[in-house]
mmCIF file of C-alpha atoms in Angstrom:
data_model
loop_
_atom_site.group_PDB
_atom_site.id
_atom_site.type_symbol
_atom_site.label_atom_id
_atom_site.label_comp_id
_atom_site.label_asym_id
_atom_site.label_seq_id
_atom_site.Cartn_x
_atom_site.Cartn_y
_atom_site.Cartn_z
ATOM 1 C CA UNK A 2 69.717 20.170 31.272
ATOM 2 C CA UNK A 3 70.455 23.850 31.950
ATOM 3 C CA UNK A 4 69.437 24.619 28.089
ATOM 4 C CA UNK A 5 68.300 23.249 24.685
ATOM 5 C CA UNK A 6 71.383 21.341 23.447
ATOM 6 C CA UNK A 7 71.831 20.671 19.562
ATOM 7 C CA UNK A 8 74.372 19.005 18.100
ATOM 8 C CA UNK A 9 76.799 18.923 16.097
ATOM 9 C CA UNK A 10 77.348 22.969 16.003
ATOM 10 C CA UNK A 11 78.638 22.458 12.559
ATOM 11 C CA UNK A 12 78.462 19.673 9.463
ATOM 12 C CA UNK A 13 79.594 19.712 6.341
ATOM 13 C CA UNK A 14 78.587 17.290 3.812
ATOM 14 C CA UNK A 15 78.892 16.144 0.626
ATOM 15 C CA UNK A 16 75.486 16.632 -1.929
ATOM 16 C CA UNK A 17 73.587 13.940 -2.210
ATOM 17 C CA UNK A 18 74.534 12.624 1.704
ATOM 18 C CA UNK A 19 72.184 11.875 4.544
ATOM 19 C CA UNK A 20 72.523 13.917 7.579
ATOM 20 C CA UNK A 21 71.054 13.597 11.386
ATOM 21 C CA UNK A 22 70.345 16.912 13.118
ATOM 22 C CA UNK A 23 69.719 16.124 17.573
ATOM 23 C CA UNK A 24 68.084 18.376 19.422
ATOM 24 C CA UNK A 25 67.995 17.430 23.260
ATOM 25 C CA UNK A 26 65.032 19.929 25.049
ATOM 26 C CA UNK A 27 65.387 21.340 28.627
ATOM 27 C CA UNK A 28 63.655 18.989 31.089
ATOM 28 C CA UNK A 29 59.991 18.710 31.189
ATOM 29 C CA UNK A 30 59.711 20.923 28.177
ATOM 30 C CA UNK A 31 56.990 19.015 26.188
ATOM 31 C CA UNK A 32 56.790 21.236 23.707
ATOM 32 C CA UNK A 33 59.606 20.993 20.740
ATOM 33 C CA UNK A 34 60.365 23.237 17.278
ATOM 34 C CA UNK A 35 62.719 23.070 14.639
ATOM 35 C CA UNK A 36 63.472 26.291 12.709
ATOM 36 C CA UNK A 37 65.691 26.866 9.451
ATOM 37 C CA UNK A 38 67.596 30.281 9.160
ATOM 38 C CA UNK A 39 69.418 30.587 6.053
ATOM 39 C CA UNK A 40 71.955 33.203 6.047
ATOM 40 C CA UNK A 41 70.372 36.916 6.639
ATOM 41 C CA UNK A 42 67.145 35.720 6.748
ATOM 42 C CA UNK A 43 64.313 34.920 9.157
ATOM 43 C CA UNK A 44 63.592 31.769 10.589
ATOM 44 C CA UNK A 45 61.382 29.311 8.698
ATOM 45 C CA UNK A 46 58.927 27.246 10.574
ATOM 46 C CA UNK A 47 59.543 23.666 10.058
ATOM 47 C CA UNK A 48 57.939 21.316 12.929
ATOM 48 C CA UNK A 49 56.182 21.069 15.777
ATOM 49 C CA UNK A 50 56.048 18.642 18.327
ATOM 50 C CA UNK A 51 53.446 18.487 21.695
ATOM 51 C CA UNK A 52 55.396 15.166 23.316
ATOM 52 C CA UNK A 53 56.274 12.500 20.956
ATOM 53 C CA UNK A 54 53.611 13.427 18.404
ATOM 54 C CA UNK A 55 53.293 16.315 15.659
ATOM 55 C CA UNK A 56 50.390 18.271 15.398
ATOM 56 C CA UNK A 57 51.987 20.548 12.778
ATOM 57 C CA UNK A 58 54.542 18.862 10.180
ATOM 58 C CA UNK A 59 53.468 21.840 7.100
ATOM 59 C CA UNK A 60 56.704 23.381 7.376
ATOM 60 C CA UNK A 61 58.567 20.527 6.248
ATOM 61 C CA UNK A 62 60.323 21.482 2.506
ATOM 62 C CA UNK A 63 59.825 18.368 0.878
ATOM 63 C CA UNK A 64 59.941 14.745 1.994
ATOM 64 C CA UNK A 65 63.291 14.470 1.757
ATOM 65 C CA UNK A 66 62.895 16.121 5.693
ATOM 66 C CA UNK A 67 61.809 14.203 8.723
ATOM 67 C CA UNK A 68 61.898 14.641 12.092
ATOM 68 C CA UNK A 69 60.798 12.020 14.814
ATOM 69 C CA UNK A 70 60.757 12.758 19.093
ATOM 70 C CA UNK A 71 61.410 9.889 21.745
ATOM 71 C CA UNK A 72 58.529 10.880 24.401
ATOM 72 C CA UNK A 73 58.881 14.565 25.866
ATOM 73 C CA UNK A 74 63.050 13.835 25.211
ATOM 74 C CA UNK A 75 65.282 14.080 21.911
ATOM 75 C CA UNK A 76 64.187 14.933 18.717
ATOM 76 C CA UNK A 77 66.372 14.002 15.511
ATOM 77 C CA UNK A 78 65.660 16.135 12.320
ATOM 78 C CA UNK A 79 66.503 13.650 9.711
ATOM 79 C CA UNK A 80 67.488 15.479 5.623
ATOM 80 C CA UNK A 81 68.026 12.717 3.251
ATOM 81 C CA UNK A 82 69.750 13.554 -0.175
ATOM 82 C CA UNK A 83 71.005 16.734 1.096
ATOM 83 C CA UNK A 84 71.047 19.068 -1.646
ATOM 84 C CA UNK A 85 72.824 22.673 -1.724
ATOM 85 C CA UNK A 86 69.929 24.791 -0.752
ATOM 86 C CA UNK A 87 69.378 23.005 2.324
ATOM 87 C CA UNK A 88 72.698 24.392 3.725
ATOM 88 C CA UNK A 89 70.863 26.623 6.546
ATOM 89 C CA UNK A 90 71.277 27.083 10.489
ATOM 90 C CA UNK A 91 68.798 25.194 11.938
ATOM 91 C CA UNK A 92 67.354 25.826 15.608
ATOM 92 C CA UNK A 93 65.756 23.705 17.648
ATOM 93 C CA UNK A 94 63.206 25.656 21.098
ATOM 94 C CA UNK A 95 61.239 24.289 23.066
ATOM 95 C CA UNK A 96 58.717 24.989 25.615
ATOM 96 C CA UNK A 97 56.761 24.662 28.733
ATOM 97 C CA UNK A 98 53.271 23.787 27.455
ATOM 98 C CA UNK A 99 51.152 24.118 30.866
ATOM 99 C CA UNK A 100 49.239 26.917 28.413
ATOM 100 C CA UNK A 101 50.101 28.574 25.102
ATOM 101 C CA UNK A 102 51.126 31.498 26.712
ATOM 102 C CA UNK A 103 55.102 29.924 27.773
ATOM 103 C CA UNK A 104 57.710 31.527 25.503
ATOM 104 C CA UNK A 105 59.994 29.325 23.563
ATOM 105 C CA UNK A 106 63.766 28.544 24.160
ATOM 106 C CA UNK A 107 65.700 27.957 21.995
ATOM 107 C CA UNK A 108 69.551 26.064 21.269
ATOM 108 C CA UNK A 109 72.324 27.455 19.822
ATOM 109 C CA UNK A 110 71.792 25.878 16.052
ATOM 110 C CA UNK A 111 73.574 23.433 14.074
ATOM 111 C CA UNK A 112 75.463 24.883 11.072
ATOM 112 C CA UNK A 113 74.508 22.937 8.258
ATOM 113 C CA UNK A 114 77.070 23.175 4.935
ATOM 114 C CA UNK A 115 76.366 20.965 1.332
ATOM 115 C CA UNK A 116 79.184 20.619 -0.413
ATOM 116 C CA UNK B 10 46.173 31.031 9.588
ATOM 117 C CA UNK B 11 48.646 33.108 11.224
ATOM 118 C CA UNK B 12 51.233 35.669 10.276
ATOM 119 C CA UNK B 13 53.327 38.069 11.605
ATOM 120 C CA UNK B 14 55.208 40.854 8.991
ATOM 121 C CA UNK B 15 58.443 43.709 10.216
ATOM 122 C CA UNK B 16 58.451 45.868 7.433
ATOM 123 C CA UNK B 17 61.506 47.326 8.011
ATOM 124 C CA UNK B 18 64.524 44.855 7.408
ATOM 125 C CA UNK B 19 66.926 47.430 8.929
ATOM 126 C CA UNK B 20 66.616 50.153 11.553
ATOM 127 C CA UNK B 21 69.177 52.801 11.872
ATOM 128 C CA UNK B 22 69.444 55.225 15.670
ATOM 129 C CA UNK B 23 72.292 56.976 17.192
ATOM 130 C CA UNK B 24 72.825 56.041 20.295
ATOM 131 C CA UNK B 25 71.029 57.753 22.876
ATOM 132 C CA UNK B 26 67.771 58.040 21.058
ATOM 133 C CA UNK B 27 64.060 56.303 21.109
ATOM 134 C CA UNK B 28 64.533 53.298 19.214
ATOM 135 C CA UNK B 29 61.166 51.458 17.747
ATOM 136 C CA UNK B 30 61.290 48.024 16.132
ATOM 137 C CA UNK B 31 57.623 47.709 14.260
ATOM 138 C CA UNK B 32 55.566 44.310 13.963
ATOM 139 C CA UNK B 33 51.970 43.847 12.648
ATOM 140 C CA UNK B 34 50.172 40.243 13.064
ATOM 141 C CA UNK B 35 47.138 37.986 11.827
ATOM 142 C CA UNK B 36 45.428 35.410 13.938
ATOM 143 C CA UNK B 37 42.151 34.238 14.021
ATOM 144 C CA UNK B 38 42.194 34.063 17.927
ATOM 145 C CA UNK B 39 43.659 35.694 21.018
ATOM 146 C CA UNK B 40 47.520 36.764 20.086
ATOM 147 C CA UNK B 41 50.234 35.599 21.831
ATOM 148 C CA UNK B 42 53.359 37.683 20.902
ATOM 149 C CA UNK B 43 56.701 37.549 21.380
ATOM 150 C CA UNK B 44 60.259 39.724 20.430
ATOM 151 C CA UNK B 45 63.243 37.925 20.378
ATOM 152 C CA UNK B 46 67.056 39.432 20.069
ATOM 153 C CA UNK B 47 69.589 37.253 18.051
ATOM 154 C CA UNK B 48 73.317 38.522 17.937
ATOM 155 C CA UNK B 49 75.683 37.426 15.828
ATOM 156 C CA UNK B 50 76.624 33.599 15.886
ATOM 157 C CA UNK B 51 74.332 33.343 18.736
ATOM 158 C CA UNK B 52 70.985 31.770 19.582
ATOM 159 C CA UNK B 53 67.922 33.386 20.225
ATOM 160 C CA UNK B 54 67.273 34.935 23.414
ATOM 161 C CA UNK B 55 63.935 36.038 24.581
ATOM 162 C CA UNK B 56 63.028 39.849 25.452
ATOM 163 C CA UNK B 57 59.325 39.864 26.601
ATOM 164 C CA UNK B 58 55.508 38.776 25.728
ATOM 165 C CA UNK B 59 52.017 40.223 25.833
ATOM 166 C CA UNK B 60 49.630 37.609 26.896
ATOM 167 C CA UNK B 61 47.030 39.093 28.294
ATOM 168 C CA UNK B 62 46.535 42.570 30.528
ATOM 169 C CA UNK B 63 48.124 45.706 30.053
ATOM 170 C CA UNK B 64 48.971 46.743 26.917
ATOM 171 C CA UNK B 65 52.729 48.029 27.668
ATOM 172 C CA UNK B 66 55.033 45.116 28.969
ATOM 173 C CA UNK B 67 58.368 45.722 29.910
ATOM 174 C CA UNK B 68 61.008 43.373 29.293
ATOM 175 C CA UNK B 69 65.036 42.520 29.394
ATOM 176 C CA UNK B 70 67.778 45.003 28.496
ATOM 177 C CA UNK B 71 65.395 47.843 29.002
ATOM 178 C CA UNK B 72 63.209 46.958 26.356
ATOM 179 C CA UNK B 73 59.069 47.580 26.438
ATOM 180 C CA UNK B 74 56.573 46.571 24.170
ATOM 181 C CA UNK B 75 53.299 48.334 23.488
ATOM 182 C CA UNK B 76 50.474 46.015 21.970
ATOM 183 C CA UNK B 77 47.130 47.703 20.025
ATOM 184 C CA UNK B 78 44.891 45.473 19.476
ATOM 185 C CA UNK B 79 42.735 47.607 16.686
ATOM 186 C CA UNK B 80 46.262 48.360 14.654
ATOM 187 C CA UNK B 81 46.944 44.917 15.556
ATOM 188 C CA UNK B 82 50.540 45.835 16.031
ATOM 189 C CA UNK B 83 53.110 45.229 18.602
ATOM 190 C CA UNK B 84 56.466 47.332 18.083
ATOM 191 C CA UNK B 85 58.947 46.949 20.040
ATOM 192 C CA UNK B 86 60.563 50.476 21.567
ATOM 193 C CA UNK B 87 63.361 51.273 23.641
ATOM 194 C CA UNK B 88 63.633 55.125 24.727
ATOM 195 C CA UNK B 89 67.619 55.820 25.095
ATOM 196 C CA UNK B 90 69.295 53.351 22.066
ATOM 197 C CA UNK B 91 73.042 51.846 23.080
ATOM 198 C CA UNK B 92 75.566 50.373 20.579
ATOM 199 C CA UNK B 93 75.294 47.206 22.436
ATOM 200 C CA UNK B 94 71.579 47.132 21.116
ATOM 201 C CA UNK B 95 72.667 46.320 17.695
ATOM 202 C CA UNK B 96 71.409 43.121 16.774
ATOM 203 C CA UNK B 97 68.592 41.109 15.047
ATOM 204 C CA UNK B 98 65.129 41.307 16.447
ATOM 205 C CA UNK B 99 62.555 39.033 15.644
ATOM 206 C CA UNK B 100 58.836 39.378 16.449
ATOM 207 C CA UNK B 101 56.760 36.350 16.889
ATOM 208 C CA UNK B 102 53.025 35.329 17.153
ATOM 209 C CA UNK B 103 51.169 32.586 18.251
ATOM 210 C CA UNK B 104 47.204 31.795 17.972
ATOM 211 C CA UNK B 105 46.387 31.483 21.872
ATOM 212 C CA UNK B 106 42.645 29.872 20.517
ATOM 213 C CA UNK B 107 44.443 27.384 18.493
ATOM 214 C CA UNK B 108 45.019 23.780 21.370
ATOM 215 C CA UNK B 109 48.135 22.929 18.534
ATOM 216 C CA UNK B 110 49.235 26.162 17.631
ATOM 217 C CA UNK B 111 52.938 26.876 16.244
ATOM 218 C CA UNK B 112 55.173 29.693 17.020
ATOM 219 C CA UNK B 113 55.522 31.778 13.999
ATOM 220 C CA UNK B 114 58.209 33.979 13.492
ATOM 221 C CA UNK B 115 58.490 37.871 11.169
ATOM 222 C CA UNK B 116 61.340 38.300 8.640
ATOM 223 C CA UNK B 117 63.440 39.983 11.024
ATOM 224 C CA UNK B 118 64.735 43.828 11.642
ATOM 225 C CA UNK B 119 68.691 44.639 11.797
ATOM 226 C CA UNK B 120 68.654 46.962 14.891
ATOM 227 C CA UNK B 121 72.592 48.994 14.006
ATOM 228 C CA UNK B 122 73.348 51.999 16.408
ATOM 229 C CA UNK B 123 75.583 54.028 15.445
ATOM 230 C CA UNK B 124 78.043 55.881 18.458
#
């Protein structure tokens, strides 16, 4: 596609819930991130994928958090008995990975509310 | 381990004057560095990287970069501010040594311009 797609934009759920956050990369991009932003605040690393495995999973909160890739495609962030403080923005980039040096793009977030 | 700090969390120019954004970094390798621009209820959008080479790099929206590698900074500068600058900027590092390195991201600095 022309751009990192997330979706939903927005979900609201109810404490205690299970929610599914997808994150479909730009073509070819075989490198994938996931990011939480809570409001006025930076972003917090939380994954990192190199095709369908994860070199880097030490940003995940607790193991209520999982995320899983099919090949160099979708990646689904997975929070299971959402609690209030995980209501966040959370981004999804990804990148070219011939080298290091490729710069990250990134989707426009999904809007995540615990009610 | 890397890190990247912005000390300031808010940055305040009149239009029409040199703007500077500051970010300092840690890696055990060769830096790669990044500033990114968020505006309100918007993604991320990338302004410019060092890699490798000269130490001023020049990037979207007028914006240049100057990295020093024995401050081990990388502030980002404009030299004539515009109201249409105000934003969040976000600096961001990555260990260019490291085959399974993350993107790591500072804290963030509110850019506001005032007319």
């Amino acid at each position: 596609g022309a751009g990192v797609s997330q979706s939903p934009s927005n979900k609201v759920t109810e404490k205690g819930k299970d929610v599914e956050l997808r994150c479909d990369p730009i073509s070819g991009h075989t490198a994938l991130y996931w990011y939480r932003q809570r409001l006025g605040q930076g972003l917090e690393f939380l994954i990192y994928f190199q095709g369908n495995s994860a070199p880097d999973k030490s940003g995940l909160p607790s193991d209520r958090f999982s995320a899983e890739r099919t090949g160099e495609s979708v990646s689904t962030l997975t929070i299971q008995r959402t609690q209030q403080e995980d209501s966040a923005v959370y981004l999804c980039a990804s990148s070219l990975e011939r080298s290091r040096s490729t710069e990250a793009f990134f989707g426009q977030g999904t809007r995540l509310t615990v009610v | 381990a890397q890190s990247v700090a912005q000390p300031e969390d808010q940055v305040n120019v009149a239009e029409g004057n040199p703007l500077t954004v500051k970010c300092t970094y840690s890696v055990s390798g060769n830096p790669y560095l990044f500033w990114y621009v968020q505006y309100p209820n918007r993604g991320l959008q990338f302004l410019l990287k060092y890699i490798t080479g000269d130490n001023l790099v020049k990037g979207s929206y007028g914006f240049e970069a100057e990295f020093n590698k024995s401050q081990t900074s990388f502030h980002l500068k404009k030299p004539s501010a515009l109201v249409s600058d105000s934003a969040l900027y976000f600096c961001a590092v990555r260990d260019g040594y490291s085959s399974a390195s993350k993107i790591i991201f500072g804290s963030g600095t509110r850019l506001s311009i005032r007319p």
